[in-house]
XYZ file of C-alpha atoms in Angstrom:
540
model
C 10.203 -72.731 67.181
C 10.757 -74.922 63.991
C 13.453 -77.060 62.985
C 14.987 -77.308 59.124
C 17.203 -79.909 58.229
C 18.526 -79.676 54.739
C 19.298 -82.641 53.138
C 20.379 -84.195 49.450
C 17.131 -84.852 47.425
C 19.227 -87.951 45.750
C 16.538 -88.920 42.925
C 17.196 -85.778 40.865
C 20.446 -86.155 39.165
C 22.949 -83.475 39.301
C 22.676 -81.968 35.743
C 18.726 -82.232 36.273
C 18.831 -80.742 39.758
C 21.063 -77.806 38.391
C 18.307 -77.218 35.054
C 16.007 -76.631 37.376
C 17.935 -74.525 39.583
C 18.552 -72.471 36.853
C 15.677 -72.493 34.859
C 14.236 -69.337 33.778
C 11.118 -68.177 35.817
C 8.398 -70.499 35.354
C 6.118 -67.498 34.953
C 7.223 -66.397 31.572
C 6.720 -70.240 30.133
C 4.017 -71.902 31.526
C 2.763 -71.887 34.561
C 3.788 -75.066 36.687
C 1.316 -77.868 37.567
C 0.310 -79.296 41.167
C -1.192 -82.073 42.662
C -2.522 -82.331 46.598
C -3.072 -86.565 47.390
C -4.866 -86.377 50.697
C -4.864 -89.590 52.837
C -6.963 -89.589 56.743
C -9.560 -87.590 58.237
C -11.692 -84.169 57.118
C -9.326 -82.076 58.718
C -6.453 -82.957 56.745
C -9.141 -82.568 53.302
C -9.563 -79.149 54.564
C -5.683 -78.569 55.141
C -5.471 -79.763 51.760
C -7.426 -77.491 50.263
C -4.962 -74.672 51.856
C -2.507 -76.011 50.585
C -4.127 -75.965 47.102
C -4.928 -72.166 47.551
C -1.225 -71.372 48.789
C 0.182 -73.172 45.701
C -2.501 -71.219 43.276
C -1.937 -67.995 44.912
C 1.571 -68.249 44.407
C 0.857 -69.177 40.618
C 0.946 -73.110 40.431
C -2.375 -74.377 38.662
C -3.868 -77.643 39.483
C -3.277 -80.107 37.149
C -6.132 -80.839 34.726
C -8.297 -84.743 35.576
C -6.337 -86.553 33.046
C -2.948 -85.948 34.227
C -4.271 -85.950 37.693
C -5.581 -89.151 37.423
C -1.912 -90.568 36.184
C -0.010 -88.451 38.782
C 1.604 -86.085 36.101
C 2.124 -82.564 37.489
C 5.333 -80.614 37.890
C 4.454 -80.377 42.118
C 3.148 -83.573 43.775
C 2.194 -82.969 47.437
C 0.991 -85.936 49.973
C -1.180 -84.803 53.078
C -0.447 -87.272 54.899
C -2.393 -89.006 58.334
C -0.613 -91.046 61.344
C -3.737 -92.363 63.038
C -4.287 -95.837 61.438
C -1.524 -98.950 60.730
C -0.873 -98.742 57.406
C -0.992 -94.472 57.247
C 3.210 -95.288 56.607
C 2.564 -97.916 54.209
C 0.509 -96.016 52.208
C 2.763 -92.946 52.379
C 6.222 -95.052 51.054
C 3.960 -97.023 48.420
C 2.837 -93.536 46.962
C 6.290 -92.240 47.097
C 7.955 -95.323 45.618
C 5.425 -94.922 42.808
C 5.927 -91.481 42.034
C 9.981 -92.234 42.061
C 9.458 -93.922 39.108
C 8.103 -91.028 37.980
C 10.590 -88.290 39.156
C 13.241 -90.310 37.269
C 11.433 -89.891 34.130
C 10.305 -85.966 34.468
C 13.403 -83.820 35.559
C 12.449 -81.318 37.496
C 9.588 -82.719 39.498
C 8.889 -82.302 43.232
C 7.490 -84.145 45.401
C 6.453 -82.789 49.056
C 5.141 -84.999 52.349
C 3.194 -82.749 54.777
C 0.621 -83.410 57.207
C 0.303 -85.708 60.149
C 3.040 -88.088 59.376
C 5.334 -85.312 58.464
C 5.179 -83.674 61.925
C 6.008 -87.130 63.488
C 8.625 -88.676 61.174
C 10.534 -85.341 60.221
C 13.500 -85.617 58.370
C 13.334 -89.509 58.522
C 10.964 -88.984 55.522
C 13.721 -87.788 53.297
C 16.312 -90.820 54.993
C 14.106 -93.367 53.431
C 12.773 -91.436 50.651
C 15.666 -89.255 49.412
C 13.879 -88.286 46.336
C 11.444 -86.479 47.901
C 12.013 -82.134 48.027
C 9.992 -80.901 50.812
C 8.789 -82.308 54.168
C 6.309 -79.661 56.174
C 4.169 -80.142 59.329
C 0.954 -79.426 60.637
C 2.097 -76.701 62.413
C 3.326 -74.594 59.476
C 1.392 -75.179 56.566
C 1.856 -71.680 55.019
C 5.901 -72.853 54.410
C 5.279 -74.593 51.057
C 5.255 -72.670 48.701
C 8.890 -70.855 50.193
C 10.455 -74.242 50.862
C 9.518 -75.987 47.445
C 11.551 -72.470 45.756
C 14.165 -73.208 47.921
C 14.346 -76.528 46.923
C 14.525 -75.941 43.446
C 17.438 -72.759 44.271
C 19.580 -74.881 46.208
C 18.929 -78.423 44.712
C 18.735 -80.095 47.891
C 15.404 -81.181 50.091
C 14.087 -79.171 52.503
C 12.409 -80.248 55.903
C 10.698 -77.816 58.288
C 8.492 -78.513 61.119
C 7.437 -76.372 63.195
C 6.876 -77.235 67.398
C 3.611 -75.019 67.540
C 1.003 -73.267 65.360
C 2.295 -70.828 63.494
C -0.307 -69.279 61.374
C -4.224 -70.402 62.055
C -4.687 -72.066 58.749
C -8.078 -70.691 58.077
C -6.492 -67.359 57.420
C -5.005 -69.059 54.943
C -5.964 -68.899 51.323
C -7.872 -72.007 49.933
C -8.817 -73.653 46.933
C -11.872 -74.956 47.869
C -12.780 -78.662 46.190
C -16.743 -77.997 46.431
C -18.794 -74.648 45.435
C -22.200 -76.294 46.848
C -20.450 -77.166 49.937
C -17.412 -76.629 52.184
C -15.529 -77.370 55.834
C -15.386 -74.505 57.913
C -12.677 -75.373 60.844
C -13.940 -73.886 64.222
C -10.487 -75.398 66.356
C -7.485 -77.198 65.750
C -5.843 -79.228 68.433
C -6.844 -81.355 70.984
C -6.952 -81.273 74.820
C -8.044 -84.873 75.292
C -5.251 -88.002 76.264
C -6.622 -90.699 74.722
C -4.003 -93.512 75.129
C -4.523 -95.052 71.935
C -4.498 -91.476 69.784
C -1.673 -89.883 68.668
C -3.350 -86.460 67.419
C -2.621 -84.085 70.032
C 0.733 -84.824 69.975
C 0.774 -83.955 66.466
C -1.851 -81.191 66.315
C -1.057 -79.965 69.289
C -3.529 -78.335 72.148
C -7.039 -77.094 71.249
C -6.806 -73.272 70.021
C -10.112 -72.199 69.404
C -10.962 -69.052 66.352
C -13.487 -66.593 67.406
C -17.133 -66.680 66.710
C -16.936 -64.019 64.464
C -14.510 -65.321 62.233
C -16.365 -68.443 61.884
C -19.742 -66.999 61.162
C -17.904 -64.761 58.603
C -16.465 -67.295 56.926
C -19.556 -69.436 56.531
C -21.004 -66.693 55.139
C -18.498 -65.847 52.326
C -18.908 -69.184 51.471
C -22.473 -68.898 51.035
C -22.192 -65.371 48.995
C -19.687 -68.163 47.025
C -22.891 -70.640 46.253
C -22.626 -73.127 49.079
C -25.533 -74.188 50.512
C -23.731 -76.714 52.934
C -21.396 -76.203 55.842
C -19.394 -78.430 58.255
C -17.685 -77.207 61.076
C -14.897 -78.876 61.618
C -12.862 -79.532 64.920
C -10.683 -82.687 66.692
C -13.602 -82.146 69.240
C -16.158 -79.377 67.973
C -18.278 -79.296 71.166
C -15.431 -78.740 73.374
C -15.473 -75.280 71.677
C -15.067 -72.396 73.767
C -12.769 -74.022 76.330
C -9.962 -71.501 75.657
C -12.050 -68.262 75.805
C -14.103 -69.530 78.651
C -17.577 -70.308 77.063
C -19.080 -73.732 77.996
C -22.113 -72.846 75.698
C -20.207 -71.688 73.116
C -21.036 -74.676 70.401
C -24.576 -74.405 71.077
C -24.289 -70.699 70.388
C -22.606 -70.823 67.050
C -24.551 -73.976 65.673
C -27.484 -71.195 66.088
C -25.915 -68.656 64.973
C -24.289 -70.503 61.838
C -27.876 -71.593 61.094
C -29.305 -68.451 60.610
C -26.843 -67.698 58.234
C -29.353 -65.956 55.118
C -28.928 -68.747 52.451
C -27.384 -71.204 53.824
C -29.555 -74.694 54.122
C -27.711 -77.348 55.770
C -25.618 -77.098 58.470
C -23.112 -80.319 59.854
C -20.471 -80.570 62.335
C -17.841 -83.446 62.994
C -16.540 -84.648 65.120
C -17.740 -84.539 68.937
C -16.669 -86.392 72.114
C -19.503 -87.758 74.459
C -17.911 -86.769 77.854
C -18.429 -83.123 76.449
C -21.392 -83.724 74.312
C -24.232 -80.903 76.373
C -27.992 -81.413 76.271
C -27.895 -77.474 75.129
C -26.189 -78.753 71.771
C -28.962 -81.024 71.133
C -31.736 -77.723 71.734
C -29.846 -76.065 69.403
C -29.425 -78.809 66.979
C -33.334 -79.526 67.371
C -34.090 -76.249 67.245
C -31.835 -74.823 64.236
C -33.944 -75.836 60.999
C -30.605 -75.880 58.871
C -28.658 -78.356 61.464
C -29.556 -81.612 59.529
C -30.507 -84.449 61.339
C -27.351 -86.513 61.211
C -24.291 -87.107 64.397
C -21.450 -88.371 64.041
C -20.709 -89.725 68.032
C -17.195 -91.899 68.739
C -18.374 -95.300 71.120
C -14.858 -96.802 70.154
C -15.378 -99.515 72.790
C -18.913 -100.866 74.558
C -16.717 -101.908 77.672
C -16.634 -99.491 81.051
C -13.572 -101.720 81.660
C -12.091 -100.552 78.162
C -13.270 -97.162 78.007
C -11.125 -96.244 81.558
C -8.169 -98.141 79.784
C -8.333 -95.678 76.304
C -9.391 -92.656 78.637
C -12.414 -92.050 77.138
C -14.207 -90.395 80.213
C -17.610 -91.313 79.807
C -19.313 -95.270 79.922
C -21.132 -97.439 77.811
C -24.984 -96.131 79.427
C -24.030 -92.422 79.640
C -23.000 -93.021 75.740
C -26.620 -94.311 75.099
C -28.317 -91.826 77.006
C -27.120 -89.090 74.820
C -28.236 -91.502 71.481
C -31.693 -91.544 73.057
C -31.616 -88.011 74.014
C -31.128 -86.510 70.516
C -33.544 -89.459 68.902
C -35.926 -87.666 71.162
C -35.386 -84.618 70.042
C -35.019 -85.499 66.601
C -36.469 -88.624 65.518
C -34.913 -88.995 62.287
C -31.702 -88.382 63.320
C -28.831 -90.707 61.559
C -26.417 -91.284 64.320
C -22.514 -92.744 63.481
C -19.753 -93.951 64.870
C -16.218 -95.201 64.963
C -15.269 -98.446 66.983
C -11.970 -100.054 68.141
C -11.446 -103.631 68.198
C -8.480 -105.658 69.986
C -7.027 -102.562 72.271
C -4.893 -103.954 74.745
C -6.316 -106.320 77.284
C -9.384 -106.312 76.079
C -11.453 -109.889 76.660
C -14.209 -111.855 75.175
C -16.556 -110.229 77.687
C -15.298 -106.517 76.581
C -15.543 -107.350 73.387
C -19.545 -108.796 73.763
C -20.187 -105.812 75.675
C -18.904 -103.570 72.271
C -21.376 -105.928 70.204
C -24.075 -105.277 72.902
C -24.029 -101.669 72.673
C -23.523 -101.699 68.873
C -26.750 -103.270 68.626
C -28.569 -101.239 70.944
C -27.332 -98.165 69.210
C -28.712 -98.705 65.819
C -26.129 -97.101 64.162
C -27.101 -96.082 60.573
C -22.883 -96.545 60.020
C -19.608 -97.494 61.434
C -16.271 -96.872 61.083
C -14.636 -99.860 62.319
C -11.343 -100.535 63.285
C -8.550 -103.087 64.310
C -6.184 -101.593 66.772
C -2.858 -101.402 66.235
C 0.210 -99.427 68.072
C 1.198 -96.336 67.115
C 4.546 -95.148 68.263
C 4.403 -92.487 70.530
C 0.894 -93.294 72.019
C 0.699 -94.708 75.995
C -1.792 -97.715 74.873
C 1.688 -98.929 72.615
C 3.133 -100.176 75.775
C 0.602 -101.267 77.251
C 0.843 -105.312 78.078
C -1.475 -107.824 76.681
C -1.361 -106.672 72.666
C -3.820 -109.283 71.368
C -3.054 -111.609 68.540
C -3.538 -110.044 65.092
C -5.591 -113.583 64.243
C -8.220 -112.753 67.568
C -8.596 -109.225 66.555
C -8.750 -110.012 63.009
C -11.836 -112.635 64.276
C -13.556 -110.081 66.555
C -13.199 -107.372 63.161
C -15.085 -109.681 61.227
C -17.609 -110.367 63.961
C -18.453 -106.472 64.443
C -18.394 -105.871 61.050
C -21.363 -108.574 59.880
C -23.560 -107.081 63.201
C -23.340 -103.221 61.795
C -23.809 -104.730 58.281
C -26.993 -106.691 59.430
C -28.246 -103.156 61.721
C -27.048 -100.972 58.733
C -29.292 -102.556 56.214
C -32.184 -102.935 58.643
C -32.592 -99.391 59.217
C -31.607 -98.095 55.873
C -34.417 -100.811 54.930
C -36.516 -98.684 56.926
C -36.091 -95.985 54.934
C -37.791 -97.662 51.658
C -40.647 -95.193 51.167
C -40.110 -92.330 52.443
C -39.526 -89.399 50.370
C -36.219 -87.500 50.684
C -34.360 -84.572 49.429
C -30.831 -85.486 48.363
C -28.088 -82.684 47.609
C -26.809 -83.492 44.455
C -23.193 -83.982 44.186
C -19.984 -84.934 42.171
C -17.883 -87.747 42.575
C -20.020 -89.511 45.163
C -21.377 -92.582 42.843
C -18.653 -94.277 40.793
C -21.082 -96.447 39.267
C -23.192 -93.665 38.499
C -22.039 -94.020 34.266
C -23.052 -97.498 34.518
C -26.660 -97.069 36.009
C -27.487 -94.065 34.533
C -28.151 -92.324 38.224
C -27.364 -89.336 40.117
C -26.105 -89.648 43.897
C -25.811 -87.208 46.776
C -26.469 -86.968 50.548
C -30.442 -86.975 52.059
C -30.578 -84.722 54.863
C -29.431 -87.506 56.979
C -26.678 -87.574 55.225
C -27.179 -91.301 54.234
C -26.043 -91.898 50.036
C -28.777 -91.865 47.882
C -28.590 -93.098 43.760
C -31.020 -91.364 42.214
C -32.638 -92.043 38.913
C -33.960 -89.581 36.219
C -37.086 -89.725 34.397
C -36.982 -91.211 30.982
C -36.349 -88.227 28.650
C -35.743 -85.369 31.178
C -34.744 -82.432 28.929
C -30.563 -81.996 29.837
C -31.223 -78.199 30.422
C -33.673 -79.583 33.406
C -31.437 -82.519 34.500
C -30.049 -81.683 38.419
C -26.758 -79.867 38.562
C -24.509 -81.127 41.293
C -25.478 -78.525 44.054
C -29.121 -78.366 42.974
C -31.747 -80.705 45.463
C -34.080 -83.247 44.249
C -37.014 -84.685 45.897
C -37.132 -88.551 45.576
C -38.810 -91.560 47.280
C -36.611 -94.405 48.714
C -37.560 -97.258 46.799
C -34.736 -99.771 47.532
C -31.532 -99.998 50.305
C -28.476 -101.681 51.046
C -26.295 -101.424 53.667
C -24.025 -98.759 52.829
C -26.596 -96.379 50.062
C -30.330 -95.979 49.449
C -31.432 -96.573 45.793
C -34.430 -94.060 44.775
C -36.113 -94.999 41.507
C -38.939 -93.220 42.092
C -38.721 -91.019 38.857
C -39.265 -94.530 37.234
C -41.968 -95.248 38.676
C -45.629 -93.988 37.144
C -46.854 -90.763 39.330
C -43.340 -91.333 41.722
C -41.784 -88.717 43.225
C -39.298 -86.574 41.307
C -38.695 -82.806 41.509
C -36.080 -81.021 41.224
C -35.357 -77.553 42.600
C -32.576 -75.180 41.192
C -29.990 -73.438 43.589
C -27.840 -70.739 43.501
C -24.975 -73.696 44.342
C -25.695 -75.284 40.800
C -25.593 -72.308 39.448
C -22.657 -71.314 41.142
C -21.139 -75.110 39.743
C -22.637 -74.567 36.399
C -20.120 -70.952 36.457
C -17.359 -73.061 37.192
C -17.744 -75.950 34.520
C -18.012 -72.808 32.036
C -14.646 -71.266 33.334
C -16.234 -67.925 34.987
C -15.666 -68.560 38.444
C -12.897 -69.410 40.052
C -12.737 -71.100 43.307
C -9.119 -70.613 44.419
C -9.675 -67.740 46.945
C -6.480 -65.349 48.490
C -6.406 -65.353 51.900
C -8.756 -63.107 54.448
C -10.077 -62.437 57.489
C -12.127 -64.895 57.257
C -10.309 -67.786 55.145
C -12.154 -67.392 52.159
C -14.139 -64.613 49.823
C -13.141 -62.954 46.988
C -9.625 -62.935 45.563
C -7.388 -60.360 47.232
C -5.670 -57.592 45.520
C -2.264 -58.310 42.985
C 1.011 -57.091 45.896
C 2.180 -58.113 48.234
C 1.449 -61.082 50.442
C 1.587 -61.030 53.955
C 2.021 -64.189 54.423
C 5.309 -64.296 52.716
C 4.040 -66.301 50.249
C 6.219 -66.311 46.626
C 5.331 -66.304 43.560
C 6.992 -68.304 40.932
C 9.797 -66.694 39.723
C 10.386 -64.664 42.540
C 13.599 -64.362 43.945
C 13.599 -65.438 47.810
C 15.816 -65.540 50.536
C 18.415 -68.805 50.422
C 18.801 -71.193 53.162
């Protein structure tokens, strides 16, 4: 069931709302521009990158880097998260911004889906009446119909729907990366922790079948990729609604083998569900790369029980010196909570105790705040923003210190780093390349002094470096500068895949299939009941 509530989009005058009621079909001018600004977590990158594919297939083009960079595009859409504090702030600054903006290019629309969508509703377009479309989670393949409606009736539009309505990864996608792409094995979650507000807004874990997956990782490698991430809320609780404990196991090996492709990640698990046959198959699957991604948020028993996180501070370890076992170079992450509810001095050394028995090569680290709609919101005892704000700071400087130490302990060793674009903004400045080592650690990489530019790595393509410097958050490998250091690079069929792009002759906005991805489908129609511009459609 979904709800729509139509109301006035007040930013667009009258006379403007009318011109672009009545405009003739976009198609036989130009062809309108979009923008998707993603804000939270992988899955919403991926659900952005529907949404991209959606807007393209119904004949939208993305706006080119310059007038991306300055917000200009005829379609502005926010994908929008609902897990952290200031997910609203960020939401009504962007949308205050881009008012400005609507007031000075008639006919622009702005959309708000995503996260904070499903859970504010039409109280998006109370506070922001300028704004055309708001869409949930639930009902992603609505855009492209509700922004035409928009523009026929001159009025915003707001649908969300209560439950999944189409599996987005039958959706089509406009994929951001050629070398390397999410793959989303579930959506939903089954889990109640007190402080998280995703299941509510995702809903309950629906896994896709094996052989969708596997098909879709390998139209993406027939694509160029080389890399794949399997995305899920909790990826090793896959199986649970087709009855298959080992099912994650089974598909990490099965993904593996995939002819062609050469790394293989997943994100995110949960430790009460995390298996000892996941770590066989991680160990034993060539293309899994040594890197996890495992959520402590707190170090306390006392505090797990609280959040309903059902596993403890030594199980948690266990499974950290389980998989170091198994795989020895393993780069192991986290995320951590400070200041929930309640939580003491002592619970707070015991987070800093584990932290630094854990040896985490990263952390994402958080201050806890309520979020409406969440059981751990009225909960008693909300610390002080000051003692939170103190114990932040405190568990920040210990994974700094343990960060740099074992990143330190890389200086050395030689690594092959995936080459990639967008992942060093310094990288004009220094004159260096960066990517992702197999652990996925960043690496800035150097070139030798007067490398040919037909030879020079091609984001996509892998080099082979040697560490020779680290800080706490990237490795620096100067090697090539170095007489007789380590530099090679070898060529893959994902830079040439990116080289085909740069040049114009390959596209990467795919239709939708079977499998979510793979070649553009067939001009007709769309069964998705996805418009084109200029299409008549049905009127609210």
């Amino acid at each position: 069931m979904s709800t729509t509530t139509p109301s006035p989009a007040a930013s667009t005058t009258a006379p403007e709302a009318a011109s672009a009621a009545s405009a003739a079909p976009v198609g036989l001018a130009r062809a309108r521009t979009y923008l998707v600004k993603t804000l939270g977590c992988q899955m919403n990158v991926h659900d952005s990158e529907h949404m991209a594919g959606m807007l393209e297939q119904a004949g939208y083009v993305a706006a080119d880097a310059a007038h991306a960079a300055v917000e200009d595009a005829d379609v502005i859409v926010i994908n929008t998260c609902a897990v952290r504090e200031n997910a609203a702030d960020k939401l009504y600054g962007n949308l205050g911004r881009l008012a400005r903006a609507k007031r000075a290019r008639p006919g622009m629309q702005i959309a708000v889906g995503g996260c904070l969508a499903q859970k504010d509703r039409a109280g998006i377009v109370d506070r922001a009446p300028w704004v055309d479309v708001v869409f949930g989670t639930h009902n992603l393949d609505v855009l492209p119909v509700l922004l035409e409606r928009a523009r026929h009736n001159a009025r915003a539009e707001v649908e969300i729907a209560e439950s999944l309505q189409v599996f987005p990864s039958t959706l089509p996608t406009r994929r951001e990366s050629v070398y390397a792409g999410w793959v989303s094995i579930s959506v939903g979650c089954n889990n109640t922790c007190t402080f998280c507000i995703v299941p509510h807004l995702r809903g309950k874990e629906r896994d896709r079948r094996p052989g969708e997956i596997l098909a879709e990782v390998e139209a993406l490698v027939a694509q160029g990729a080389i890399e794949v991430t399997l995305l899920g809320q909790n990826v090793n609780s896959y199986g649970v609604e087709f009855g298959d404990r080992g099912a994650f196991a089974k598909l990490l090996r099965a993904a593996g083998a995939v002819e062609g492709l050469e790394r293989l990640r997943f994100t995110s698990p949960h430790p009460a569900a995390f298996t000892d046959d996941v770590i066989e198959a991680m160990a034993a699957t060539s293309t899994v790369m040594p890197q996890l991604h495992m959520p402590l948020q707190s170090g306390s028993d006392r505090m797990l029980r609280a959040m309903r996180r059902s596993y403890r501070a030594e199980r948690f370890l266990g499974i950290l010196d389980r998989v170091r076992a198994a795989m020895p170079d393993a780069a192991i992450t986290t995320d951590v909570i400070v200041g929930f509810p309640g939580e003491t001095e002592e619970d707070f050394a015991q987070t800093l105790r584990v932290v630094e028995a854990a040896r985490f090569s990263s952390a994402f680290t958080f201050q806890y705040s309520p979020r409406p709609g969440t059981p751990a919101a009225d909960l008693p005892d909300q610390l002080p923003k000051a003692v939170v704000q103190e114990r932040y700071e405190r568990l920040v400087a210990l994974q700094e210190r343990v960060s740099l130490e074992e990143n330190r302990a890389q200086v050395g060793r030689t690594i092959e780093v995936l080459v990639a674009e967008g992942e060093g903004r310094k990288d004009g400045a220094t004159a260096r390349l960066s990517g992702r080592a197999a652990d996925n650690r960043l690496v800035h990489l150097s070139l030798p002094d007067g490398l040919p530019a037909h030879e020079a790595p091609r984001p996509g393509d892998l080099v082979t470096v040697s560490v020779t410097h680290a800080a706490p958050h990237h490795l620096v490998a100067d090697s090539a500068l170095v007489d007789g250091g380590a530099f090679a690079v070898r060529r893959t069929r994902a830079g040439d895949a990116w080289a085909r792009r740069q040049a114009g002759a390959d596209d990467h906005a795919h239709g939708g299939t079977d499998a979510g991805c793979g070649t553009p489908q067939p001009a007709g129609p769309v069964s998705l009941g996805l418009p084109t511009i200029g299409r008549a459609l049905p009127v609210a």
